[in-house]
Each structure stands twice: as C-alpha cells, then as structure tokens.
PDB file of C-alpha atoms in Angstrom:
ATOM      1  CA  MET A   1      61.878  27.526 108.781  1.00  0.00           C
ATOM      2  CA  ASN A   2      59.118  29.216 106.757  1.00  0.00           C
ATOM      3  CA  ASP A   3      57.076  26.009 106.662  1.00  0.00           C
ATOM      4  CA  THR A   4      53.381  25.528 107.290  1.00  0.00           C
ATOM      5  CA  THR A   5      53.952  21.812 107.876  1.00  0.00           C
ATOM      6  CA  ARG A   6      56.628  22.290 110.540  1.00  0.00           C
ATOM      7  CA  TYR A   7      56.336  19.761 113.365  1.00  0.00           C
ATOM      8  CA  LEU A   8      59.008  18.887 115.918  1.00  0.00           C
ATOM      9  CA  VAL A   9      58.560  15.525 117.619  1.00  0.00           C
ATOM     10  CA  PRO A  10      59.045  15.783 121.396  1.00  0.00           C
ATOM     11  CA  GLU A  11      62.289  14.293 122.645  1.00  0.00           C
ATOM     12  CA  ALA A  12      62.217  11.944 125.642  1.00  0.00           C
ATOM     13  CA  VAL A  13      63.119  14.729 128.078  1.00  0.00           C
ATOM     14  CA  ASP A  14      60.337  16.916 126.646  1.00  0.00           C
ATOM     15  CA  ALA A  15      57.823  14.092 126.966  1.00  0.00           C
ATOM     16  CA  ARG A  16      58.762  13.585 130.643  1.00  0.00           C
ATOM     17  CA  PHE A  17      58.498  17.324 131.316  1.00  0.00           C
ATOM     18  CA  ASN A  18      55.109  17.466 129.562  1.00  0.00           C
ATOM     19  CA  ARG A  19      53.824  14.528 131.617  1.00  0.00           C
ATOM     20  CA  MET A  20      54.932  16.278 134.819  1.00  0.00           C
ATOM     21  CA  VAL A  21      53.291  19.588 133.837  1.00  0.00           C
ATOM     22  CA  ALA A  22      50.079  17.788 132.835  1.00  0.00           C
ATOM     23  CA  ALA A  23      50.014  15.804 136.084  1.00  0.00           C
ATOM     24  CA  LEU A  24      50.366  19.002 138.111  1.00  0.00           C
ATOM     25  CA  ALA A  25      47.649  20.748 136.083  1.00  0.00           C
ATOM     26  CA  ARG A  26      45.306  17.779 136.605  1.00  0.00           C
ATOM     27  CA  ARG A  27      45.877  18.279 140.335  1.00  0.00           C
ATOM     28  CA  GLY A  28      45.068  21.984 140.039  1.00  0.00           C
ATOM     29  CA  ILE A  29      48.643  23.298 140.085  1.00  0.00           C
ATOM     30  CA  SER A  30      49.551  25.640 137.241  1.00  0.00           C
ATOM     31  CA  LEU A  31      53.173  26.329 136.329  1.00  0.00           C
ATOM     32  CA  MET A  32      53.224  29.886 134.964  1.00  0.00           C
ATOM     33  CA  GLY A  33      49.801  29.553 133.346  1.00  0.00           C
ATOM     34  CA  SER A  34      49.964  25.919 132.275  1.00  0.00           C
ATOM     35  CA  ARG A  35      46.730  24.059 131.577  1.00  0.00           C
ATOM     36  CA  VAL A  36      45.698  20.785 130.052  1.00  0.00           C
ATOM     37  CA  LEU A  37      44.136  21.391 126.656  1.00  0.00           C
ATOM     38  CA  ALA A  38      41.503  18.828 125.690  1.00  0.00           C
ATOM     39  CA  VAL A  39      40.391  18.666 122.065  1.00  0.00           C
ATOM     40  CA  ARG A  40      38.272  16.096 120.278  1.00  0.00           C
ATOM     41  CA  GLY A  41      40.182  14.059 117.717  1.00  0.00           C
ATOM     42  CA  ARG A  42      39.213  15.052 114.203  1.00  0.00           C
ATOM     43  CA  LYS A  43      38.838  11.414 113.122  1.00  0.00           C
ATOM     44  CA  SER A  44      38.097   9.458 116.309  1.00  0.00           C
ATOM     45  CA  GLY A  45      36.014  12.075 118.108  1.00  0.00           C
ATOM     46  CA  GLU A  46      37.738  11.024 121.346  1.00  0.00           C
ATOM     47  CA  TRP A  47      39.188  13.586 123.743  1.00  0.00           C
ATOM     48  CA  ARG A  48      42.932  14.132 123.301  1.00  0.00           C
ATOM     49  CA  THR A  49      44.894  16.067 125.913  1.00  0.00           C
ATOM     50  CA  THR A  50      48.182  17.919 126.018  1.00  0.00           C
ATOM     51  CA  PRO A  51      49.752  20.465 128.379  1.00  0.00           C
ATOM     52  CA  VAL A  52      49.839  24.022 127.034  1.00  0.00           C
ATOM     53  CA  ASN A  53      51.068  27.427 128.172  1.00  0.00           C
ATOM     54  CA  LEU A  54      48.063  29.727 128.421  1.00  0.00           C
ATOM     55  CA  MET A  55      49.145  33.293 127.807  1.00  0.00           C
ATOM     56  CA  THR A  56      47.381  36.625 128.270  1.00  0.00           C
ATOM     57  CA  VAL A  57      48.523  39.675 126.295  1.00  0.00           C
ATOM     58  CA  ASP A  58      46.647  42.962 126.769  1.00  0.00           C
ATOM     59  CA  GLY A  59      43.661  41.103 128.216  1.00  0.00           C
ATOM     60  CA  VAL A  60      43.450  38.616 125.330  1.00  0.00           C
ATOM     61  CA  ARG A  61      44.292  34.950 125.877  1.00  0.00           C
ATOM     62  CA  TYR A  62      46.341  32.914 123.408  1.00  0.00           C
ATOM     63  CA  LEU A  63      47.709  29.444 122.788  1.00  0.00           C
ATOM     64  CA  VAL A  64      50.971  29.098 120.862  1.00  0.00           C
ATOM     65  CA  ALA A  65      52.212  25.839 119.323  1.00  0.00           C
ATOM     66  CA  PRO A  66      56.023  26.020 119.642  1.00  0.00           C
ATOM     67  CA  ARG A  67      56.475  22.607 117.989  1.00  0.00           C
ATOM     68  CA  GLY A  68      54.484  23.657 114.948  1.00  0.00           C
ATOM     69  CA  HIS A  69      51.567  21.936 113.285  1.00  0.00           C
ATOM     70  CA  THR A  70      51.033  19.236 115.901  1.00  0.00           C
ATOM     71  CA  GLN A  71      48.061  16.923 116.287  1.00  0.00           C
ATOM     72  CA  TRP A  72      46.421  19.248 118.830  1.00  0.00           C
ATOM     73  CA  VAL A  73      46.755  22.094 116.320  1.00  0.00           C
ATOM     74  CA  ARG A  74      45.129  20.045 113.568  1.00  0.00           C
ATOM     75  CA  ASN A  75      42.368  18.911 115.930  1.00  0.00           C
ATOM     76  CA  ILE A  76      41.585  22.389 117.246  1.00  0.00           C
ATOM     77  CA  ARG A  77      41.485  23.760 113.704  1.00  0.00           C
ATOM     78  CA  ALA A  78      38.926  21.103 112.783  1.00  0.00           C
ATOM     79  CA  SER A  79      36.809  21.539 115.919  1.00  0.00           C
ATOM     80  CA  GLY A  80      37.171  25.282 116.494  1.00  0.00           C
ATOM     81  CA  GLY A  81      37.674  24.782 120.213  1.00  0.00           C
ATOM     82  CA  GLY A  82      38.041  22.466 123.131  1.00  0.00           C
ATOM     83  CA  GLU A  83      38.527  22.688 126.877  1.00  0.00           C
ATOM     84  CA  LEU A  84      41.146  24.152 129.173  1.00  0.00           C
ATOM     85  CA  ARG A  85      41.467  22.100 132.326  1.00  0.00           C
ATOM     86  CA  LEU A  86      43.089  22.898 135.644  1.00  0.00           C
ATOM     87  CA  GLY A  87      42.240  20.542 138.465  1.00  0.00           C
ATOM     88  CA  ARG A  88      38.471  20.134 138.552  1.00  0.00           C
ATOM     89  CA  ARG A  89      37.874  23.342 136.629  1.00  0.00           C
ATOM     90  CA  VAL A  90      36.933  22.798 133.017  1.00  0.00           C
ATOM     91  CA  GLU A  91      36.568  25.814 130.741  1.00  0.00           C
ATOM     92  CA  PRO A  92      35.030  25.301 127.305  1.00  0.00           C
ATOM     93  CA  ILE A  93      36.812  27.482 124.740  1.00  0.00           C
ATOM     94  CA  THR A  94      36.511  28.529 121.143  1.00  0.00           C
ATOM     95  CA  VAL A  95      39.528  29.690 119.175  1.00  0.00           C
ATOM     96  CA  THR A  96      40.414  31.780 116.160  1.00  0.00           C
ATOM     97  CA  GLU A  97      43.746  31.234 114.449  1.00  0.00           C
ATOM     98  CA  LEU A  98      45.839  34.359 113.952  1.00  0.00           C
ATOM     99  CA  ALA A  99      47.106  35.388 110.540  1.00  0.00           C
ATOM    100  CA  ASP A 100      50.888  35.297 110.221  1.00  0.00           C
ATOM    101  CA  ALA A 101      51.043  39.102 110.051  1.00  0.00           C
ATOM    102  CA  ASP A 102      49.432  39.333 113.514  1.00  0.00           C
ATOM    103  CA  LYS A 103      51.769  36.870 115.255  1.00  0.00           C
ATOM    104  CA  PRO A 104      55.017  38.828 115.974  1.00  0.00           C
ATOM    105  CA  PRO A 105      53.931  40.607 119.190  1.00  0.00           C
ATOM    106  CA  VAL A 106      52.372  37.400 120.542  1.00  0.00           C
ATOM    107  CA  LEU A 107      55.410  35.282 119.656  1.00  0.00           C
ATOM    108  CA  ARG A 108      57.732  37.866 121.223  1.00  0.00           C
ATOM    109  CA  TYR A 109      55.723  37.848 124.457  1.00  0.00           C
ATOM    110  CA  TYR A 110      55.694  34.055 124.394  1.00  0.00           C
ATOM    111  CA  LEU A 111      59.485  33.992 124.075  1.00  0.00           C
ATOM    112  CA  ARG A 112      59.813  36.564 126.855  1.00  0.00           C
ATOM    113  CA  LYS A 113      57.689  34.476 129.206  1.00  0.00           C
ATOM    114  CA  TRP A 114      58.661  30.911 128.244  1.00  0.00           C
ATOM    115  CA  GLY A 115      61.878  31.229 126.246  1.00  0.00           C
ATOM    116  CA  TRP A 116      63.684  29.234 128.944  1.00  0.00           C
ATOM    117  CA  GLU A 117      61.373  26.296 128.148  1.00  0.00           C
ATOM    118  CA  VAL A 118      60.611  26.615 124.427  1.00  0.00           C
ATOM    119  CA  GLY A 119      63.396  28.823 123.044  1.00  0.00           C
ATOM    120  CA  ARG A 120      65.195  25.901 121.392  1.00  0.00           C
ATOM    121  CA  PHE A 121      62.168  25.364 119.115  1.00  0.00           C
ATOM    122  CA  PHE A 122      62.635  28.872 117.690  1.00  0.00           C
ATOM    123  CA  GLU A 123      66.072  28.087 116.202  1.00  0.00           C
ATOM    124  CA  GLY A 124      68.086  30.988 117.532  1.00  0.00           C
ATOM    125  CA  LEU A 125      65.339  33.576 117.917  1.00  0.00           C
ATOM    126  CA  ASP A 126      64.580  35.081 121.301  1.00  0.00           C
ATOM    127  CA  LYS A 127      62.503  37.877 122.839  1.00  0.00           C
ATOM    128  CA  GLY A 128      64.751  40.410 121.085  1.00  0.00           C
ATOM    129  CA  ALA A 129      63.883  39.151 117.600  1.00  0.00           C
ATOM    130  CA  THR A 130      62.770  41.785 115.118  1.00  0.00           C
ATOM    131  CA  ASP A 131      59.283  41.845 113.629  1.00  0.00           C
ATOM    132  CA  GLU A 132      60.825  40.805 110.302  1.00  0.00           C
ATOM    133  CA  GLU A 133      62.500  37.762 111.881  1.00  0.00           C
ATOM    134  CA  LEU A 134      59.300  36.750 113.630  1.00  0.00           C
ATOM    135  CA  LEU A 135      57.251  37.266 110.454  1.00  0.00           C
ATOM    136  CA  ALA A 136      59.660  35.003 108.584  1.00  0.00           C
ATOM    137  CA  VAL A 137      59.048  32.106 110.996  1.00  0.00           C
ATOM    138  CA  ALA A 138      55.372  32.841 111.740  1.00  0.00           C
ATOM    139  CA  PRO A 139      53.957  30.196 109.347  1.00  0.00           C
ATOM    140  CA  GLY A 140      55.664  27.488 111.417  1.00  0.00           C
ATOM    141  CA  PHE A 141      54.152  28.602 114.723  1.00  0.00           C
ATOM    142  CA  PRO A 142      50.349  28.380 114.930  1.00  0.00           C
ATOM    143  CA  VAL A 143      48.806  30.920 117.327  1.00  0.00           C
ATOM    144  CA  PHE A 144      45.187  30.820 118.508  1.00  0.00           C
ATOM    145  CA  ARG A 145      43.169  33.601 120.155  1.00  0.00           C
ATOM    146  CA  ILE A 146      40.790  32.251 122.776  1.00  0.00           C
ATOM    147  CA  GLY A 147      37.344  33.731 122.928  1.00  0.00           C
TER     148      GLY A 147
END
C-alpha cells in the first residue's frame, strides 16, 4: 500500500453516504466536523465539491484523504486552497500538504475519530497502529494542513 497513486473508487453505499453528509452540510448540519470542500477544477476551473471530515489536532486543522489521491486532492494541490462550506457559511482556505514523515500522529487521530467510517480504507490499520505502520502507508494518504 506504499503507493503515491493510490485511489479507491467509492462504492455505491459510500456514494449514498457521501451525498447524505453533503446534503446535511449544505443545510448547515455537521456530522462530527463534516464540511463540503469546494475546489476549482485544475482543468475546467469550475467549482467541484465533496464532503470531507474537518479535523483539529492541537489547534491545527487538517483534511485527510482516506481514499488516496482523489480528484479533490489533485485539484487542491494545483490550486493551493479552496472553500469549506457549512450551510451559508463559506470559509476560504489555503492548504499545505504534509510530508509523509509528519503524517502518523494525524492519521492516528483521524482513525481514532472516524475509524468507524473510514477504517476499511486503511487495510487493517486502526488507531493502535505503530508509527512505523503509519509511515509505511503514509504515501497513500494525502494530508493537508489548513491555514
């Protein structure tokens, strides 16, 4: 799983869940920190949206891509930012991608908070994973610091 091109296509059940989470966020209801991330397409320039789990660790906010190098990841890398939306609130953001060596504590927190939802994407790892295990899979899980 040490792959910088890792991308897991959402299954039908995941797509339905994502649509539900996004619909709630558009109405101003956050499920455990969920937001709608809007990022301009790197080719079209049009806004693209996806639900994300916004996470705060030690006062710093992060976005983690549990499915790997998705389109939103590629778009946010190209643009350097986007918007976090919740109801009528729109927050412009800029992001910095974390180096693989800096990801283990963030990934562990992410698994602690949302392992019930995204744990299957981590192929057997959970919140108890060692730093070495998390470092081994880090290239497949983009992490962005907001700010």
